[in-house]
mmCIF file with all atom_site columns, C-alpha atoms in Angstrom:
data_model
loop_
_atom_site.group_PDB
_atom_site.id
_atom_site.type_symbol
_atom_site.label_atom_id
_atom_site.label_alt_id
_atom_site.label_comp_id
_atom_site.label_asym_id
_atom_site.label_entity_id
_atom_site.label_seq_id
_atom_site.pdbx_PDB_ins_code
_atom_site.Cartn_x
_atom_site.Cartn_y
_atom_site.Cartn_z
_atom_site.occupancy
_atom_site.B_iso_or_equiv
_atom_site.pdbx_formal_charge
_atom_site.auth_seq_id
_atom_site.auth_comp_id
_atom_site.auth_asym_id
_atom_site.auth_atom_id
_atom_site.pdbx_PDB_model_num
ATOM 1   C CA . UNK A 1 1   ? 125.782 127.825 111.803 1.00 46.00 ? 1   UNK A CA 1
ATOM 2   C CA . UNK A 1 2   ? 125.440 125.872 108.571 1.00 61.00 ? 2   UNK A CA 1
ATOM 3   C CA . UNK A 1 3   ? 122.361 123.952 107.601 1.00 68.00 ? 3   UNK A CA 1
ATOM 4   C CA . UNK A 1 4   ? 122.538 120.252 107.160 1.00 81.00 ? 4   UNK A CA 1
ATOM 5   C CA . UNK A 1 5   ? 122.300 118.844 103.660 1.00 79.00 ? 5   UNK A CA 1
ATOM 6   C CA . UNK A 1 6   ? 118.909 117.334 104.504 1.00 85.00 ? 6   UNK A CA 1
ATOM 7   C CA . UNK A 1 7   ? 117.538 120.709 105.607 1.00 84.00 ? 7   UNK A CA 1
ATOM 8   C CA . UNK A 1 8   ? 118.797 122.367 102.428 1.00 79.00 ? 8   UNK A CA 1
ATOM 9   C CA . UNK A 1 9   ? 117.273 119.595 100.302 1.00 82.00 ? 9   UNK A CA 1
ATOM 10  C CA . UNK A 1 10  ? 113.941 119.945 102.103 1.00 86.00 ? 10  UNK A CA 1
ATOM 11  C CA . UNK A 1 11  ? 113.953 123.727 101.573 1.00 82.00 ? 11  UNK A CA 1
ATOM 12  C CA . UNK A 1 12  ? 114.889 123.291 97.913  1.00 80.00 ? 12  UNK A CA 1
ATOM 13  C CA . UNK A 1 13  ? 112.054 120.773 97.423  1.00 85.00 ? 13  UNK A CA 1
ATOM 14  C CA . UNK A 1 14  ? 109.581 123.075 99.175  1.00 86.00 ? 14  UNK A CA 1
ATOM 15  C CA . UNK A 1 15  ? 110.661 125.959 96.931  1.00 81.00 ? 15  UNK A CA 1
ATOM 16  C CA . UNK A 1 16  ? 110.303 123.725 93.879  1.00 80.00 ? 16  UNK A CA 1
ATOM 17  C CA . UNK A 1 17  ? 106.777 122.707 94.912  1.00 86.00 ? 17  UNK A CA 1
ATOM 18  C CA . UNK A 1 18  ? 105.806 126.355 95.469  1.00 84.00 ? 18  UNK A CA 1
ATOM 19  C CA . UNK A 1 19  ? 107.171 127.184 92.030  1.00 80.00 ? 19  UNK A CA 1
ATOM 20  C CA . UNK A 1 20  ? 105.247 124.302 90.428  1.00 82.00 ? 20  UNK A CA 1
ATOM 21  C CA . UNK A 1 21  ? 102.028 125.482 92.101  1.00 86.00 ? 21  UNK A CA 1
ATOM 22  C CA . UNK A 1 22  ? 102.667 129.061 90.939  1.00 83.00 ? 22  UNK A CA 1
ATOM 23  C CA . UNK A 1 23  ? 103.261 127.807 87.376  1.00 81.00 ? 23  UNK A CA 1
ATOM 24  C CA . UNK A 1 24  ? 100.005 125.856 87.455  1.00 84.00 ? 24  UNK A CA 1
ATOM 25  C CA . UNK A 1 25  ? 98.133  128.981 88.642  1.00 84.00 ? 25  UNK A CA 1
ATOM 26  C CA . UNK A 1 26  ? 99.809  131.102 85.965  1.00 81.00 ? 26  UNK A CA 1
ATOM 27  C CA . UNK A 1 27  ? 98.924  128.596 83.251  1.00 83.00 ? 27  UNK A CA 1
ATOM 28  C CA . UNK A 1 28  ? 95.297  128.553 84.404  1.00 84.00 ? 28  UNK A CA 1
ATOM 29  C CA . UNK A 1 29  ? 95.141  132.360 84.444  1.00 83.00 ? 29  UNK A CA 1
ATOM 30  C CA . UNK A 1 30  ? 96.661  132.576 80.969  1.00 82.00 ? 30  UNK A CA 1
ATOM 31  C CA . UNK A 1 31  ? 94.214  130.016 79.528  1.00 85.00 ? 31  UNK A CA 1
ATOM 32  C CA . UNK A 1 32  ? 91.485  132.607 80.054  1.00 86.00 ? 32  UNK A CA 1
ATOM 33  C CA . UNK A 1 33  ? 93.340  135.616 78.688  1.00 88.00 ? 33  UNK A CA 1
ATOM 34  C CA . UNK A 1 34  ? 92.957  137.456 75.413  1.00 92.00 ? 34  UNK A CA 1
ATOM 35  C CA . UNK A 1 35  ? 93.846  140.777 73.853  1.00 93.00 ? 35  UNK A CA 1
ATOM 36  C CA . UNK A 1 36  ? 91.579  142.857 71.635  1.00 96.00 ? 36  UNK A CA 1
ATOM 37  C CA . UNK A 1 37  ? 93.358  145.359 69.397  1.00 96.00 ? 37  UNK A CA 1
ATOM 38  C CA . UNK A 1 38  ? 92.227  147.813 66.734  1.00 96.00 ? 38  UNK A CA 1
ATOM 39  C CA . UNK A 1 39  ? 94.356  148.680 63.747  1.00 95.00 ? 39  UNK A CA 1
ATOM 40  C CA . UNK A 1 40  ? 95.759  152.208 63.573  1.00 95.00 ? 40  UNK A CA 1
ATOM 41  C CA . UNK A 1 41  ? 93.276  153.119 60.845  1.00 94.00 ? 41  UNK A CA 1
ATOM 42  C CA . UNK A 1 42  ? 90.477  151.842 63.162  1.00 94.00 ? 42  UNK A CA 1
ATOM 43  C CA . UNK A 1 43  ? 89.041  149.654 60.372  1.00 94.00 ? 43  UNK A CA 1
ATOM 44  C CA . UNK A 1 44  ? 89.759  146.282 61.977  1.00 95.00 ? 44  UNK A CA 1
ATOM 45  C CA . UNK A 1 45  ? 89.494  144.846 65.471  1.00 96.00 ? 45  UNK A CA 1
ATOM 46  C CA . UNK A 1 46  ? 91.009  141.487 66.295  1.00 96.00 ? 46  UNK A CA 1
ATOM 47  C CA . UNK A 1 47  ? 90.960  139.373 69.414  1.00 96.00 ? 47  UNK A CA 1
ATOM 48  C CA . UNK A 1 48  ? 93.994  137.194 70.003  1.00 95.00 ? 48  UNK A CA 1
ATOM 49  C CA . UNK A 1 49  ? 93.689  134.162 72.243  1.00 92.00 ? 49  UNK A CA 1
ATOM 50  C CA . UNK A 1 50  ? 96.085  132.872 74.885  1.00 88.00 ? 50  UNK A CA 1
ATOM 51  C CA . UNK A 1 51  ? 98.229  130.883 72.449  1.00 86.00 ? 51  UNK A CA 1
ATOM 52  C CA . UNK A 1 52  ? 98.530  133.706 69.934  1.00 88.00 ? 52  UNK A CA 1
ATOM 53  C CA . UNK A 1 53  ? 95.651  132.428 67.799  1.00 92.00 ? 53  UNK A CA 1
ATOM 54  C CA . UNK A 1 54  ? 93.129  134.648 66.054  1.00 94.00 ? 54  UNK A CA 1
ATOM 55  C CA . UNK A 1 55  ? 90.030  134.346 68.235  1.00 94.00 ? 55  UNK A CA 1
ATOM 56  C CA . UNK A 1 56  ? 87.902  137.117 66.751  1.00 96.00 ? 56  UNK A CA 1
ATOM 57  C CA . UNK A 1 57  ? 87.761  139.535 63.845  1.00 96.00 ? 57  UNK A CA 1
ATOM 58  C CA . UNK A 1 58  ? 85.364  142.452 63.463  1.00 95.00 ? 58  UNK A CA 1
ATOM 59  C CA . UNK A 1 59  ? 85.093  145.478 61.220  1.00 94.00 ? 59  UNK A CA 1
ATOM 60  C CA . UNK A 1 60  ? 83.796  148.335 63.390  1.00 92.00 ? 60  UNK A CA 1
ATOM 61  C CA . UNK A 1 61  ? 81.756  151.056 61.723  1.00 88.00 ? 61  UNK A CA 1
ATOM 62  C CA . UNK A 1 62  ? 82.185  149.410 58.279  1.00 88.00 ? 62  UNK A CA 1
ATOM 63  C CA . UNK A 1 63  ? 85.341  151.476 57.677  1.00 87.00 ? 63  UNK A CA 1
ATOM 64  C CA . UNK A 1 64  ? 86.654  148.585 55.594  1.00 87.00 ? 64  UNK A CA 1
ATOM 65  C CA . UNK A 1 65  ? 84.035  149.136 52.878  1.00 89.00 ? 65  UNK A CA 1
ATOM 66  C CA . UNK A 1 66  ? 86.104  151.639 50.921  1.00 88.00 ? 66  UNK A CA 1
ATOM 67  C CA . UNK A 1 67  ? 89.407  149.820 51.354  1.00 92.00 ? 67  UNK A CA 1
ATOM 68  C CA . UNK A 1 68  ? 91.247  147.868 48.714  1.00 92.00 ? 68  UNK A CA 1
ATOM 69  C CA . UNK A 1 69  ? 91.932  144.223 49.551  1.00 92.00 ? 69  UNK A CA 1
ATOM 70  C CA . UNK A 1 70  ? 95.659  144.668 50.222  1.00 94.00 ? 70  UNK A CA 1
ATOM 71  C CA . UNK A 1 71  ? 94.988  147.660 52.472  1.00 94.00 ? 71  UNK A CA 1
ATOM 72  C CA . UNK A 1 72  ? 92.397  145.698 54.464  1.00 94.00 ? 72  UNK A CA 1
ATOM 73  C CA . UNK A 1 73  ? 94.752  142.735 54.703  1.00 94.00 ? 73  UNK A CA 1
ATOM 74  C CA . UNK A 1 74  ? 97.506  145.021 56.018  1.00 95.00 ? 74  UNK A CA 1
ATOM 75  C CA . UNK A 1 75  ? 95.133  146.383 58.675  1.00 95.00 ? 75  UNK A CA 1
ATOM 76  C CA . UNK A 1 76  ? 94.202  142.858 59.774  1.00 95.00 ? 76  UNK A CA 1
ATOM 77  C CA . UNK A 1 77  ? 97.853  141.791 59.933  1.00 94.00 ? 77  UNK A CA 1
ATOM 78  C CA . UNK A 1 78  ? 98.834  144.922 61.855  1.00 95.00 ? 78  UNK A CA 1
ATOM 79  C CA . UNK A 1 79  ? 96.178  144.437 64.531  1.00 95.00 ? 79  UNK A CA 1
ATOM 80  C CA . UNK A 1 80  ? 96.840  140.692 64.737  1.00 95.00 ? 80  UNK A CA 1
ATOM 81  C CA . UNK A 1 81  ? 100.594 141.257 65.116  1.00 93.00 ? 81  UNK A CA 1
ATOM 82  C CA . UNK A 1 82  ? 100.050 143.777 67.897  1.00 94.00 ? 82  UNK A CA 1
ATOM 83  C CA . UNK A 1 83  ? 97.665  141.423 69.693  1.00 94.00 ? 83  UNK A CA 1
ATOM 84  C CA . UNK A 1 84  ? 100.173 138.557 69.479  1.00 92.00 ? 84  UNK A CA 1
ATOM 85  C CA . UNK A 1 85  ? 102.912 140.858 70.823  1.00 92.00 ? 85  UNK A CA 1
ATOM 86  C CA . UNK A 1 86  ? 100.748 141.834 73.790  1.00 93.00 ? 86  UNK A CA 1
ATOM 87  C CA . UNK A 1 87  ? 99.910  138.194 74.579  1.00 90.00 ? 87  UNK A CA 1
ATOM 88  C CA . UNK A 1 88  ? 103.603 137.265 74.356  1.00 88.00 ? 88  UNK A CA 1
ATOM 89  C CA . UNK A 1 89  ? 104.520 140.102 76.728  1.00 89.00 ? 89  UNK A CA 1
ATOM 90  C CA . UNK A 1 90  ? 101.820 139.018 79.176  1.00 88.00 ? 90  UNK A CA 1
ATOM 91  C CA . UNK A 1 91  ? 103.162 135.456 79.172  1.00 86.00 ? 91  UNK A CA 1
ATOM 92  C CA . UNK A 1 92  ? 106.731 136.685 79.702  1.00 82.00 ? 92  UNK A CA 1
ATOM 93  C CA . UNK A 1 93  ? 105.671 138.997 82.561  1.00 85.00 ? 93  UNK A CA 1
ATOM 94  C CA . UNK A 1 94  ? 103.721 136.168 84.183  1.00 84.00 ? 94  UNK A CA 1
ATOM 95  C CA . UNK A 1 95  ? 106.501 133.600 84.027  1.00 79.00 ? 95  UNK A CA 1
ATOM 96  C CA . UNK A 1 96  ? 109.573 135.824 84.538  1.00 78.00 ? 96  UNK A CA 1
ATOM 97  C CA . UNK A 1 97  ? 109.400 135.713 88.362  1.00 78.00 ? 97  UNK A CA 1
ATOM 98  C CA . UNK A 1 98  ? 109.108 131.923 88.221  1.00 74.00 ? 98  UNK A CA 1
ATOM 99  C CA . UNK A 1 99  ? 112.300 131.398 86.223  1.00 74.00 ? 99  UNK A CA 1
ATOM 100 C CA . UNK A 1 100 ? 114.673 132.732 88.856  1.00 72.00 ? 100 UNK A CA 1
ATOM 101 C CA . UNK A 1 101 ? 117.126 130.575 90.763  1.00 70.00 ? 101 UNK A CA 1
ATOM 102 C CA . UNK A 1 102 ? 116.123 128.518 93.770  1.00 65.00 ? 102 UNK A CA 1
ATOM 103 C CA . UNK A 1 103 ? 117.643 130.383 96.740  1.00 67.00 ? 103 UNK A CA 1
ATOM 104 C CA . UNK A 1 104 ? 118.230 127.057 98.470  1.00 60.00 ? 104 UNK A CA 1
ATOM 105 C CA . UNK A 1 105 ? 120.448 125.773 95.658  1.00 63.00 ? 105 UNK A CA 1
ATOM 106 C CA . UNK A 1 106 ? 123.546 127.994 95.711  1.00 64.00 ? 106 UNK A CA 1
ATOM 107 C CA . UNK A 1 107 ? 124.923 126.750 92.409  1.00 65.00 ? 107 UNK A CA 1
ATOM 108 C CA . UNK A 1 108 ? 121.551 127.003 90.615  1.00 63.00 ? 108 UNK A CA 1
ATOM 109 C CA . UNK A 1 109 ? 121.130 129.706 87.994  1.00 66.00 ? 109 UNK A CA 1
ATOM 110 C CA . UNK A 1 110 ? 117.429 129.515 87.297  1.00 66.00 ? 110 UNK A CA 1
ATOM 111 C CA . UNK A 1 111 ? 115.880 128.883 83.917  1.00 67.00 ? 111 UNK A CA 1
ATOM 112 C CA . UNK A 1 112 ? 117.269 130.503 80.798  1.00 68.00 ? 112 UNK A CA 1
ATOM 113 C CA . UNK A 1 113 ? 114.211 131.058 78.649  1.00 67.00 ? 113 UNK A CA 1
ATOM 114 C CA . UNK A 1 114 ? 114.716 131.949 74.998  1.00 68.00 ? 114 UNK A CA 1
ATOM 115 C CA . UNK A 1 115 ? 111.561 134.034 74.565  1.00 71.00 ? 115 UNK A CA 1
ATOM 116 C CA . UNK A 1 116 ? 112.538 134.975 71.000  1.00 73.00 ? 116 UNK A CA 1
ATOM 117 C CA . UNK A 1 117 ? 112.648 131.299 70.026  1.00 68.00 ? 117 UNK A CA 1
ATOM 118 C CA . UNK A 1 118 ? 109.308 130.642 71.708  1.00 68.00 ? 118 UNK A CA 1
ATOM 119 C CA . UNK A 1 119 ? 107.412 133.644 70.344  1.00 73.00 ? 119 UNK A CA 1
ATOM 120 C CA . UNK A 1 120 ? 109.374 134.525 67.216  1.00 71.00 ? 120 UNK A CA 1
ATOM 121 C CA . UNK A 1 121 ? 107.927 137.482 65.374  1.00 71.00 ? 121 UNK A CA 1
ATOM 122 C CA . UNK A 1 122 ? 105.165 137.965 67.952  1.00 74.00 ? 122 UNK A CA 1
ATOM 123 C CA . UNK A 1 123 ? 107.591 139.898 70.156  1.00 71.00 ? 123 UNK A CA 1
ATOM 124 C CA . UNK A 1 124 ? 108.175 142.473 67.445  1.00 67.00 ? 124 UNK A CA 1
ATOM 125 C CA . UNK A 1 125 ? 104.462 142.885 66.697  1.00 58.00 ? 125 UNK A CA 1
ATOM 126 C CA . UNK A 1 126 ? 104.752 140.818 63.524  1.00 52.00 ? 126 UNK A CA 1
ATOM 127 C CA . UNK A 1 127 ? 107.808 142.593 62.171  1.00 52.00 ? 127 UNK A CA 1
ATOM 128 C CA . UNK A 1 128 ? 110.690 140.454 61.065  1.00 44.00 ? 128 UNK A CA 1
ATOM 129 C CA . UNK A 1 129 ? 114.047 141.264 62.523  1.00 41.00 ? 129 UNK A CA 1
ATOM 130 C CA . UNK A 1 130 ? 117.324 141.139 60.683  1.00 41.00 ? 130 UNK A CA 1
ATOM 131 C CA . UNK A 1 131 ? 116.212 142.751 57.438  1.00 38.00 ? 131 UNK A CA 1
ATOM 132 C CA . UNK A 1 132 ? 113.553 141.856 54.948  1.00 38.00 ? 132 UNK A CA 1
ATOM 133 C CA . UNK A 1 133 ? 110.193 143.481 54.515  1.00 39.00 ? 133 UNK A CA 1
ATOM 134 C CA . UNK A 1 134 ? 108.347 144.763 57.520  1.00 38.00 ? 134 UNK A CA 1
ATOM 135 C CA . UNK A 1 135 ? 104.661 145.268 57.952  1.00 42.00 ? 135 UNK A CA 1
ATOM 136 C CA . UNK A 1 136 ? 105.162 149.051 57.887  1.00 45.00 ? 136 UNK A CA 1
ATOM 137 C CA . UNK A 1 137 ? 106.997 148.911 54.585  1.00 42.00 ? 137 UNK A CA 1
ATOM 138 C CA . UNK A 1 138 ? 104.089 146.929 53.115  1.00 44.00 ? 138 UNK A CA 1
ATOM 139 C CA . UNK A 1 139 ? 101.674 149.510 54.526  1.00 44.00 ? 139 UNK A CA 1
ATOM 140 C CA . UNK A 1 140 ? 103.726 152.314 52.911  1.00 46.00 ? 140 UNK A CA 1
ATOM 141 C CA . UNK A 1 141 ? 103.577 150.536 49.562  1.00 44.00 ? 141 UNK A CA 1
ATOM 142 C CA . UNK A 1 142 ? 99.827  150.044 49.903  1.00 44.00 ? 142 UNK A CA 1
ATOM 143 C CA . UNK A 1 143 ? 99.320  153.728 50.691  1.00 45.00 ? 143 UNK A CA 1
ATOM 144 C CA . UNK A 1 144 ? 101.324 154.621 47.580  1.00 45.00 ? 144 UNK A CA 1
ATOM 145 C CA . UNK A 1 145 ? 99.023  152.390 45.520  1.00 45.00 ? 145 UNK A CA 1
ATOM 146 C CA . UNK A 1 146 ? 95.881  154.039 46.908  1.00 45.00 ? 146 UNK A CA 1
ATOM 147 C CA . UNK A 1 147 ? 96.014  156.634 44.134  1.00 44.00 ? 147 UNK A CA 1
ATOM 148 C CA . UNK A 1 148 ? 95.427  153.859 41.579  1.00 44.00 ? 148 UNK A CA 1
ATOM 149 C CA . UNK A 1 149 ? 92.248  152.593 43.238  1.00 43.00 ? 149 UNK A CA 1
ATOM 150 C CA . UNK A 1 150 ? 89.008  153.048 41.309  1.00 43.00 ? 150 UNK A CA 1
ATOM 151 C CA . UNK A 1 151 ? 85.854  154.344 43.016  1.00 45.00 ? 151 UNK A CA 1
ATOM 152 C CA . UNK A 1 152 ? 84.308  151.787 45.378  1.00 46.00 ? 152 UNK A CA 1
ATOM 153 C CA . UNK A 1 153 ? 87.704  150.531 46.558  1.00 44.00 ? 153 UNK A CA 1
ATOM 154 C CA . UNK A 1 154 ? 88.383  148.150 43.681  1.00 40.00 ? 154 UNK A CA 1
ATOM 155 C CA . UNK A 1 155 ? 91.382  148.291 41.397  1.00 40.00 ? 155 UNK A CA 1
#
């Protein structure tokens, strides 16, 4: 037995309202989220807020004291990039179930979300795709320059 058009429209509207409510809950949950990440060298800890912004920066155990400026900057950028990537993944995981098609609209496909356009380099942890310099290449160059650093971490 087929449903009437009115019944299908009512079910589609109900599904849409449930989806809107779920989106509102997800947005509220994400407003209060953050990620705290330490750099691989453990010299820097950053906290990234829900919109990918830098919300905190600390230097645990004063490990930064002996670092040259470019090396410290690379550590900050590494941790910040990883934090942004984690926030972007959390947003994608939260919204992915809400972008599917409405089962009451047979011809509906759901939302096509271009996450790469929305988050850009955050998805790759700050690395650029398609060539160019990456954060790791910069880190390699900084490590090569470490032999030229004078005592006390200054060039």
